[in-house]
PDB file of C-alpha atoms and ligand atoms in Angstrom:
ATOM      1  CA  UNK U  10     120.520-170.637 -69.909  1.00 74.00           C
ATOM      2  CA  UNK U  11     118.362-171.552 -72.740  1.00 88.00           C
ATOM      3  CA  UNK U  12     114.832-171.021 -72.578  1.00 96.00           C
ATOM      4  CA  UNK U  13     112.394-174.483 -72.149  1.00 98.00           C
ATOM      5  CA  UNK U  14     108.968-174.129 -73.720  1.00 98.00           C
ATOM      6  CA  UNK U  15     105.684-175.548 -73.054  1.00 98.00           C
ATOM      7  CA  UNK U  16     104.754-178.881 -74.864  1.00 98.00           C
ATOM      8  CA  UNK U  17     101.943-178.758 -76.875  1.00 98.00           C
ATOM      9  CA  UNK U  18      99.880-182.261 -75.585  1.00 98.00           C
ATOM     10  CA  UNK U  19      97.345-184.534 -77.774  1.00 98.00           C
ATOM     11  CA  UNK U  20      93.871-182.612 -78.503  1.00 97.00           C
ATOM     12  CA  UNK U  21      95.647-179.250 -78.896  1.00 98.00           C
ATOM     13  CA  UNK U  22      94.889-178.138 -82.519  1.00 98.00           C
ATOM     14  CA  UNK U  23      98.502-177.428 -83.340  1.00 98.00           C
ATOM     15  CA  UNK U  24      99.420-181.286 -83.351  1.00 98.00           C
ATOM     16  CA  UNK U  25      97.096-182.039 -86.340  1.00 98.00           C
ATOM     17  CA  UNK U  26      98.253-179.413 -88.838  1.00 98.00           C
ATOM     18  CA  UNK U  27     100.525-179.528 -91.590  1.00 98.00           C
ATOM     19  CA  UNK U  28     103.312-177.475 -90.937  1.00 99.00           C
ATOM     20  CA  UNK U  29     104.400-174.543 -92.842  1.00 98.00           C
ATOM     21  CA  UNK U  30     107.802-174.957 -94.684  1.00 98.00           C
ATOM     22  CA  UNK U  31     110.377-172.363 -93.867  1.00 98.00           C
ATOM     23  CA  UNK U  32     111.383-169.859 -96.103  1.00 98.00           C
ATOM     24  CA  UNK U  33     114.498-169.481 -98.338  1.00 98.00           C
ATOM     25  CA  UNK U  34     114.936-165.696 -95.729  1.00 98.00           C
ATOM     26  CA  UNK U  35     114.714-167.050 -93.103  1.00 98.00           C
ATOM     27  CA  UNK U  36     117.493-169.711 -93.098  1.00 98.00           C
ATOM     28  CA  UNK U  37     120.357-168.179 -91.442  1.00 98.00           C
ATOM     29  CA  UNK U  38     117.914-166.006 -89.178  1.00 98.00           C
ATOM     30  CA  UNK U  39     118.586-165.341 -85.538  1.00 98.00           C
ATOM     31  CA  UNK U  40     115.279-166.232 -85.067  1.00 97.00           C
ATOM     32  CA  UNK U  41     115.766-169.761 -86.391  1.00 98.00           C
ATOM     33  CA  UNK U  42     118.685-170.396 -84.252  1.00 98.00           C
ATOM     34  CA  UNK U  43     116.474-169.436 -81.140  1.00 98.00           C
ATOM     35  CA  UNK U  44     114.210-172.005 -82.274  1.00 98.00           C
ATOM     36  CA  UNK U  45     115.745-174.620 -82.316  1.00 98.00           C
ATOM     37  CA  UNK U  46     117.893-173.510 -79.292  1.00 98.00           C
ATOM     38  CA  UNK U  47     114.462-173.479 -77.443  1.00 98.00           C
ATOM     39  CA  UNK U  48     113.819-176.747 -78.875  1.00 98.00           C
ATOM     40  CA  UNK U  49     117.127-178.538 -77.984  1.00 98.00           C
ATOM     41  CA  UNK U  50     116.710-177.325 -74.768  1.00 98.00           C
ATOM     42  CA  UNK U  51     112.562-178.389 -74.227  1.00 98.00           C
ATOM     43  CA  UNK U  52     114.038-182.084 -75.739  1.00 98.00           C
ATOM     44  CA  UNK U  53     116.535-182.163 -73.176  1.00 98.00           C
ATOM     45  CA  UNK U  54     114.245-181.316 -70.639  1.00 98.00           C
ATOM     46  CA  UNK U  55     112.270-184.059 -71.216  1.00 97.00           C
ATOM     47  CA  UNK U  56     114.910-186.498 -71.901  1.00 96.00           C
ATOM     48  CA  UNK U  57     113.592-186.531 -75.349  1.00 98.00           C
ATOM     49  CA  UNK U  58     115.784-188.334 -78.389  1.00 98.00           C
ATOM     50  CA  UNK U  59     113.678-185.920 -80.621  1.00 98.00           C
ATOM     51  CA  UNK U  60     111.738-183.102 -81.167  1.00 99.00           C
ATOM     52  CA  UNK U  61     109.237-181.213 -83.946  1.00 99.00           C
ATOM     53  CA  UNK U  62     108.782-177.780 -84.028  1.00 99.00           C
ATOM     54  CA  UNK U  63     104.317-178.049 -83.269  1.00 99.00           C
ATOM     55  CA  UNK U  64     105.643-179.886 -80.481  1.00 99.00           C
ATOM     56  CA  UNK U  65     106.764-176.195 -79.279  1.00 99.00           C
ATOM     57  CA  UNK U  66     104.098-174.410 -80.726  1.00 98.00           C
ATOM     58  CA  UNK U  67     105.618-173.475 -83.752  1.00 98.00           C
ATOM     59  CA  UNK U  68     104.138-174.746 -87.114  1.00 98.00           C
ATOM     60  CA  UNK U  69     107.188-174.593 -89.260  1.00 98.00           C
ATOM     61  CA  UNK U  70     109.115-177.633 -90.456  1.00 99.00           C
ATOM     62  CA  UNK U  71     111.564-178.035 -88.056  1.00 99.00           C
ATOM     63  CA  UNK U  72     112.755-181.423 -86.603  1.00 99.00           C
ATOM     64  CA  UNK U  73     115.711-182.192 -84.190  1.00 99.00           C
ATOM     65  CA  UNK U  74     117.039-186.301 -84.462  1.00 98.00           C
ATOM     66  CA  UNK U  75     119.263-186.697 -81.463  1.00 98.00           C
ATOM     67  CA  UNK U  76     119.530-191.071 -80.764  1.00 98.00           C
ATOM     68  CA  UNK U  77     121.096-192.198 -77.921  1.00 97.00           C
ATOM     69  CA  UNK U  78     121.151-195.549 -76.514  1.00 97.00           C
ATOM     70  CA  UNK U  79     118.196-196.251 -73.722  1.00 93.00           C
ATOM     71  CA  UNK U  80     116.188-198.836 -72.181  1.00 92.00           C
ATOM     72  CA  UNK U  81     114.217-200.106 -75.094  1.00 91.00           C
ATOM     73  CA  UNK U  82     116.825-199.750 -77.702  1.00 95.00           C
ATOM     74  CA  UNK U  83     120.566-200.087 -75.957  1.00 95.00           C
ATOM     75  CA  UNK U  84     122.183-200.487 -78.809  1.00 95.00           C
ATOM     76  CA  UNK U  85     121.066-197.305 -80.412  1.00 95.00           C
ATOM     77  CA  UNK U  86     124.041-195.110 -81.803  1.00 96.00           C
ATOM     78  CA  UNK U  87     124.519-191.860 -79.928  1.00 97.00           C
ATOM     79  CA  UNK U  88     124.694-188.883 -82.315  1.00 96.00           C
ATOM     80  CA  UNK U  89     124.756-185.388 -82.002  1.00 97.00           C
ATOM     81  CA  UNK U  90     121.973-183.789 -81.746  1.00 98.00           C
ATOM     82  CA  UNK U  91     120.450-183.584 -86.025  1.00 98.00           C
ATOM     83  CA  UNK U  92     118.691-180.371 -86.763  1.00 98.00           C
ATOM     84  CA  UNK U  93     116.743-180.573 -89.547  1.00 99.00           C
ATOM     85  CA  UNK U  94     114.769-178.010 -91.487  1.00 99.00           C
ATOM     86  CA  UNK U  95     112.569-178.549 -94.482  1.00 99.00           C
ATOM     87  CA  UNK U  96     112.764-182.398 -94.324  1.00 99.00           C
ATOM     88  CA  UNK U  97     111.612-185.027 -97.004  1.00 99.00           C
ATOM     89  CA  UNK U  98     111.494-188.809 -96.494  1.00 99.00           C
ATOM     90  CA  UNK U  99     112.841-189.598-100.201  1.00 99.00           C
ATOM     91  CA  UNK U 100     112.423-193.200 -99.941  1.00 98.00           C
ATOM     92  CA  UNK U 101     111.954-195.807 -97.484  1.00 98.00           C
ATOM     93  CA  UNK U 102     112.753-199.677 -97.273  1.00 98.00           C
ATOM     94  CA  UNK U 103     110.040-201.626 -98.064  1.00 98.00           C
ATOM     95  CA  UNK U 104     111.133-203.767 -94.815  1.00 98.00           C
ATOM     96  CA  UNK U 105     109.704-202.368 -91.668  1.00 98.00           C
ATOM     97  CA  UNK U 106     110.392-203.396 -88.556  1.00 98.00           C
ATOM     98  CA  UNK U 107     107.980-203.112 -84.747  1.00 98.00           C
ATOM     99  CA  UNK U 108     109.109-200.737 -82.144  1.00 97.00           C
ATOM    100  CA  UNK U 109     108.145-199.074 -78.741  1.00 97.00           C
ATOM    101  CA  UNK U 110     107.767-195.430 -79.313  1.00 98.00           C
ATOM    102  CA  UNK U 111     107.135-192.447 -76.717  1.00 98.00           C
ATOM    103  CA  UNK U 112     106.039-188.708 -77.468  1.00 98.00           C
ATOM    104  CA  UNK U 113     106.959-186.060 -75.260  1.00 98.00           C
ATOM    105  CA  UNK U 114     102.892-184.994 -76.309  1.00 98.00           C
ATOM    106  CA  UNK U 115     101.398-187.933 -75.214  1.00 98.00           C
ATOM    107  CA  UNK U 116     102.385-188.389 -71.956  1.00 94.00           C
ATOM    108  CA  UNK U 117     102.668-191.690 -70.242  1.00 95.00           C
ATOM    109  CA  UNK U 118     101.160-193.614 -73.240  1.00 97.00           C
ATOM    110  CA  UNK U 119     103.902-196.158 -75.194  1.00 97.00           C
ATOM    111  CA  UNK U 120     103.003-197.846 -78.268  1.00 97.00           C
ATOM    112  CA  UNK U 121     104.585-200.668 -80.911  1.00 97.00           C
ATOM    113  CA  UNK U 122     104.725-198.718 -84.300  1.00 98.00           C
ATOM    114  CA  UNK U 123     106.169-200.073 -87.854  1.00 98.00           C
ATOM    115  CA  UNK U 124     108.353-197.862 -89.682  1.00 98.00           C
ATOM    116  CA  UNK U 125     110.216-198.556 -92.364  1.00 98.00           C
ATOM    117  CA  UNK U 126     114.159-199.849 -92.174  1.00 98.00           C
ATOM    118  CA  UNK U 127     116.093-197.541 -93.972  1.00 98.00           C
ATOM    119  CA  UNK U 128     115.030-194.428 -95.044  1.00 98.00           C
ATOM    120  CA  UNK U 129     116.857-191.477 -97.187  1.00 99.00           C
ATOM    121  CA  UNK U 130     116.125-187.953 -95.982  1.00 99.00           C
ATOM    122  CA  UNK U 131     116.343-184.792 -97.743  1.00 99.00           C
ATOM    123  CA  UNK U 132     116.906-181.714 -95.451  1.00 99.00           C
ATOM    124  CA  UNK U 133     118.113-178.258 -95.315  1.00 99.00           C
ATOM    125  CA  UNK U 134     121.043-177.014 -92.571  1.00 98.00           C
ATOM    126  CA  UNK U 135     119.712-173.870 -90.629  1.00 98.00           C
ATOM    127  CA  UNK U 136     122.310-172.283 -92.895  1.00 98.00           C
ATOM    128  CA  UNK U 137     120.365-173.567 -96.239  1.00 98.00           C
ATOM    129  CA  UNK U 138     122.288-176.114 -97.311  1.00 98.00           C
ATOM    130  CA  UNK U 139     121.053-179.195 -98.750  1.00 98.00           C
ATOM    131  CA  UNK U 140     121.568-182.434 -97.543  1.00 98.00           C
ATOM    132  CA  UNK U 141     120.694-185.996 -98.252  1.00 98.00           C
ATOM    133  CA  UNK U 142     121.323-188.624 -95.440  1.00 98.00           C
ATOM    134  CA  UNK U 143     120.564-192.270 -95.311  1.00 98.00           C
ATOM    135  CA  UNK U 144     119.507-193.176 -91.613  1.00 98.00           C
ATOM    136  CA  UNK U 145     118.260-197.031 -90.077  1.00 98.00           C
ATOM    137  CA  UNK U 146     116.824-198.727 -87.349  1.00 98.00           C
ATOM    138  CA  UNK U 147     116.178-196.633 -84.199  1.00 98.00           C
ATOM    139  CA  UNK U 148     117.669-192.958 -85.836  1.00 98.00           C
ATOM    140  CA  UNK U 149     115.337-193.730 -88.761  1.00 98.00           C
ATOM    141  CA  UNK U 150     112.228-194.541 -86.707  1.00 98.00           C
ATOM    142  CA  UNK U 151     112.821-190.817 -85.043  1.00 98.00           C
ATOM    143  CA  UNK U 152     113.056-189.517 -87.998  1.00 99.00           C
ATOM    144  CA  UNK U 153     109.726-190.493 -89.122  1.00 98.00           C
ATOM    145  CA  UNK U 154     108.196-190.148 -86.257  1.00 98.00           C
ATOM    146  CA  UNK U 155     109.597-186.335 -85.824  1.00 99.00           C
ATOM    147  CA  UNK U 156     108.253-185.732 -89.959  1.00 99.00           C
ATOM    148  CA  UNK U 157     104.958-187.223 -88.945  1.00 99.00           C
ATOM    149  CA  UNK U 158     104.577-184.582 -86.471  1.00 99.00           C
ATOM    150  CA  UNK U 159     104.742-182.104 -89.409  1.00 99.00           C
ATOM    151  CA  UNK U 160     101.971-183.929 -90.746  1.00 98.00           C
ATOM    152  CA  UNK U 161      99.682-183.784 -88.132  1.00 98.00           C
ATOM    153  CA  UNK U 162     100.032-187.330 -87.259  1.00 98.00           C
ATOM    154  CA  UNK U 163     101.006-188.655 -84.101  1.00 98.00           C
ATOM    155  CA  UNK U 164     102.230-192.084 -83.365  1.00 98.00           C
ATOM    156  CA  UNK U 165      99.115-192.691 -81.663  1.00 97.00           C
ATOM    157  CA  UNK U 166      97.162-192.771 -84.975  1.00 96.00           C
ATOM    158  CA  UNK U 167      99.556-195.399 -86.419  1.00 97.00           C
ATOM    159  CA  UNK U 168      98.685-198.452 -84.256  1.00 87.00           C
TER     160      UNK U 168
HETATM  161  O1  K1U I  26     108.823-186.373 -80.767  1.00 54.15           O
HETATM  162  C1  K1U I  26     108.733-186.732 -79.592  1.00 54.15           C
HETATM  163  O2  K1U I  26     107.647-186.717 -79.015  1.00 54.15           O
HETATM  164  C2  K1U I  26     109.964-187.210 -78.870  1.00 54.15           C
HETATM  165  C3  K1U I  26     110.035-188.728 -78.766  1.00 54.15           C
HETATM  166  C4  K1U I  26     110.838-189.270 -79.948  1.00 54.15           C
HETATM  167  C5  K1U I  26     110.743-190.747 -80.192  1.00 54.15           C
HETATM  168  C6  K1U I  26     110.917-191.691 -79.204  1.00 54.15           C
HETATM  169  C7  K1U I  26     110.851-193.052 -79.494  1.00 54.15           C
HETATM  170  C8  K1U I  26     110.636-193.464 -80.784  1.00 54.15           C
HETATM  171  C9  K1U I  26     110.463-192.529 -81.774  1.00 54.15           C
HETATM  172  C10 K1U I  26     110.526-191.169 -81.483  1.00 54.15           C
HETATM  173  C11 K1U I  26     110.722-189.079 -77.458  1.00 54.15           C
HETATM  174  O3  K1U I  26     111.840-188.731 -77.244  1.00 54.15           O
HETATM  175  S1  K1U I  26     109.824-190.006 -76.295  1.00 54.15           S
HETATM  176  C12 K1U I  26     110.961-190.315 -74.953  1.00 54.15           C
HETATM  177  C13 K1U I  26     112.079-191.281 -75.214  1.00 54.15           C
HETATM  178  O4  K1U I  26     113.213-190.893 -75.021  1.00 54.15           O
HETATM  179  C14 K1U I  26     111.893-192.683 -75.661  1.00 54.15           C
HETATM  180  C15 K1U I  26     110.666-193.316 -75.618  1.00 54.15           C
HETATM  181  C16 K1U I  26     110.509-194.647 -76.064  1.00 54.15           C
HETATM  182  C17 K1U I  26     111.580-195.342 -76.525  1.00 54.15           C
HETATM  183  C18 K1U I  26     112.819-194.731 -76.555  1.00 54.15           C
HETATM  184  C19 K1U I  26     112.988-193.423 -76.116  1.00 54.15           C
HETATM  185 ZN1   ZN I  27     106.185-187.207 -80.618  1.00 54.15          ZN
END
């Protein structure tokens, strides 16, 4: 069984710091794998479509995307689960569309946020390869929500 971790919740310090980058040694690392292991596992928990590394504790940059259709957004596409290390929001559509958001940190609080469209995304595999993925509407707005927790910034701050 994989291990759950605690969820770091608005007003601990961890949330508003900029997360380290991970190293070139440790991609591959069996420690990285139990990361986001731990992480998968804490998301699913929760019922979470997402997760950030701070969220965990851990102030690396580290982001899982997982969509899945639900309440507020039933026509989301359901993906495997997208782990992401290192990521960069390359561009963005200057069209931005409203949407509910949740945070498994800020519990029972929901919020309208604008993100942008369509963004492109530069990450890394946990294996250190280098990937650049286009991603819109509801897997997009995860995306920059999950990033913006490597910024310190929670969804909270955006309204
Ligand atoms: O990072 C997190 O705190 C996880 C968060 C991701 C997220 C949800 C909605 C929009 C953007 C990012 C959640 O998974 S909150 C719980 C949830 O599943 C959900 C909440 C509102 C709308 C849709 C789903
Ligand atoms: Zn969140």
């Amino acid at each position: 069984m994989d291990t759950v971790l605690p969820v770091a919740q608005r007003g601990d310090a961890i949330l508003d710091l900029i997360a380290a980058p991970v190293a070139a040694q440790e991609f591959g690392s069996p420690w990285l794998q139990a990361l986001v292991q731990a992480m998968q596992a804490t998301m699913l928990e929760r019922s979470g479509v997402g997760i950030a590394a701070p969220q965990v504790y851990v102030s690396k940059r580290v982001i899982i995307v997982a969509s899945r259709p639900n309440l507020r957004y039933p026509d989301a596409p359901e993906m495997d689960a997208v782990f992401m290390v290192n990521p960069v929001i390359l561009s963005m559509s200057e069209q931005t569309v409203w949407g509910e958001e949740g945070c498994l940190s800020v519990p029972n609080e929901r919020g309208r946020v604008a993100r942008a469209q369509e963004i492109l995304v530069r990450y890394s595999t946990l294996e250190g390869q280098q990937i650049e993925q286009q991603f819109s509407g509801f897997p997009a707005r995860i995306v920059q929500h999950e990033v913006d927790h490597l910024d310190g910034i929670l969804f909270v701050d955006r309204r």
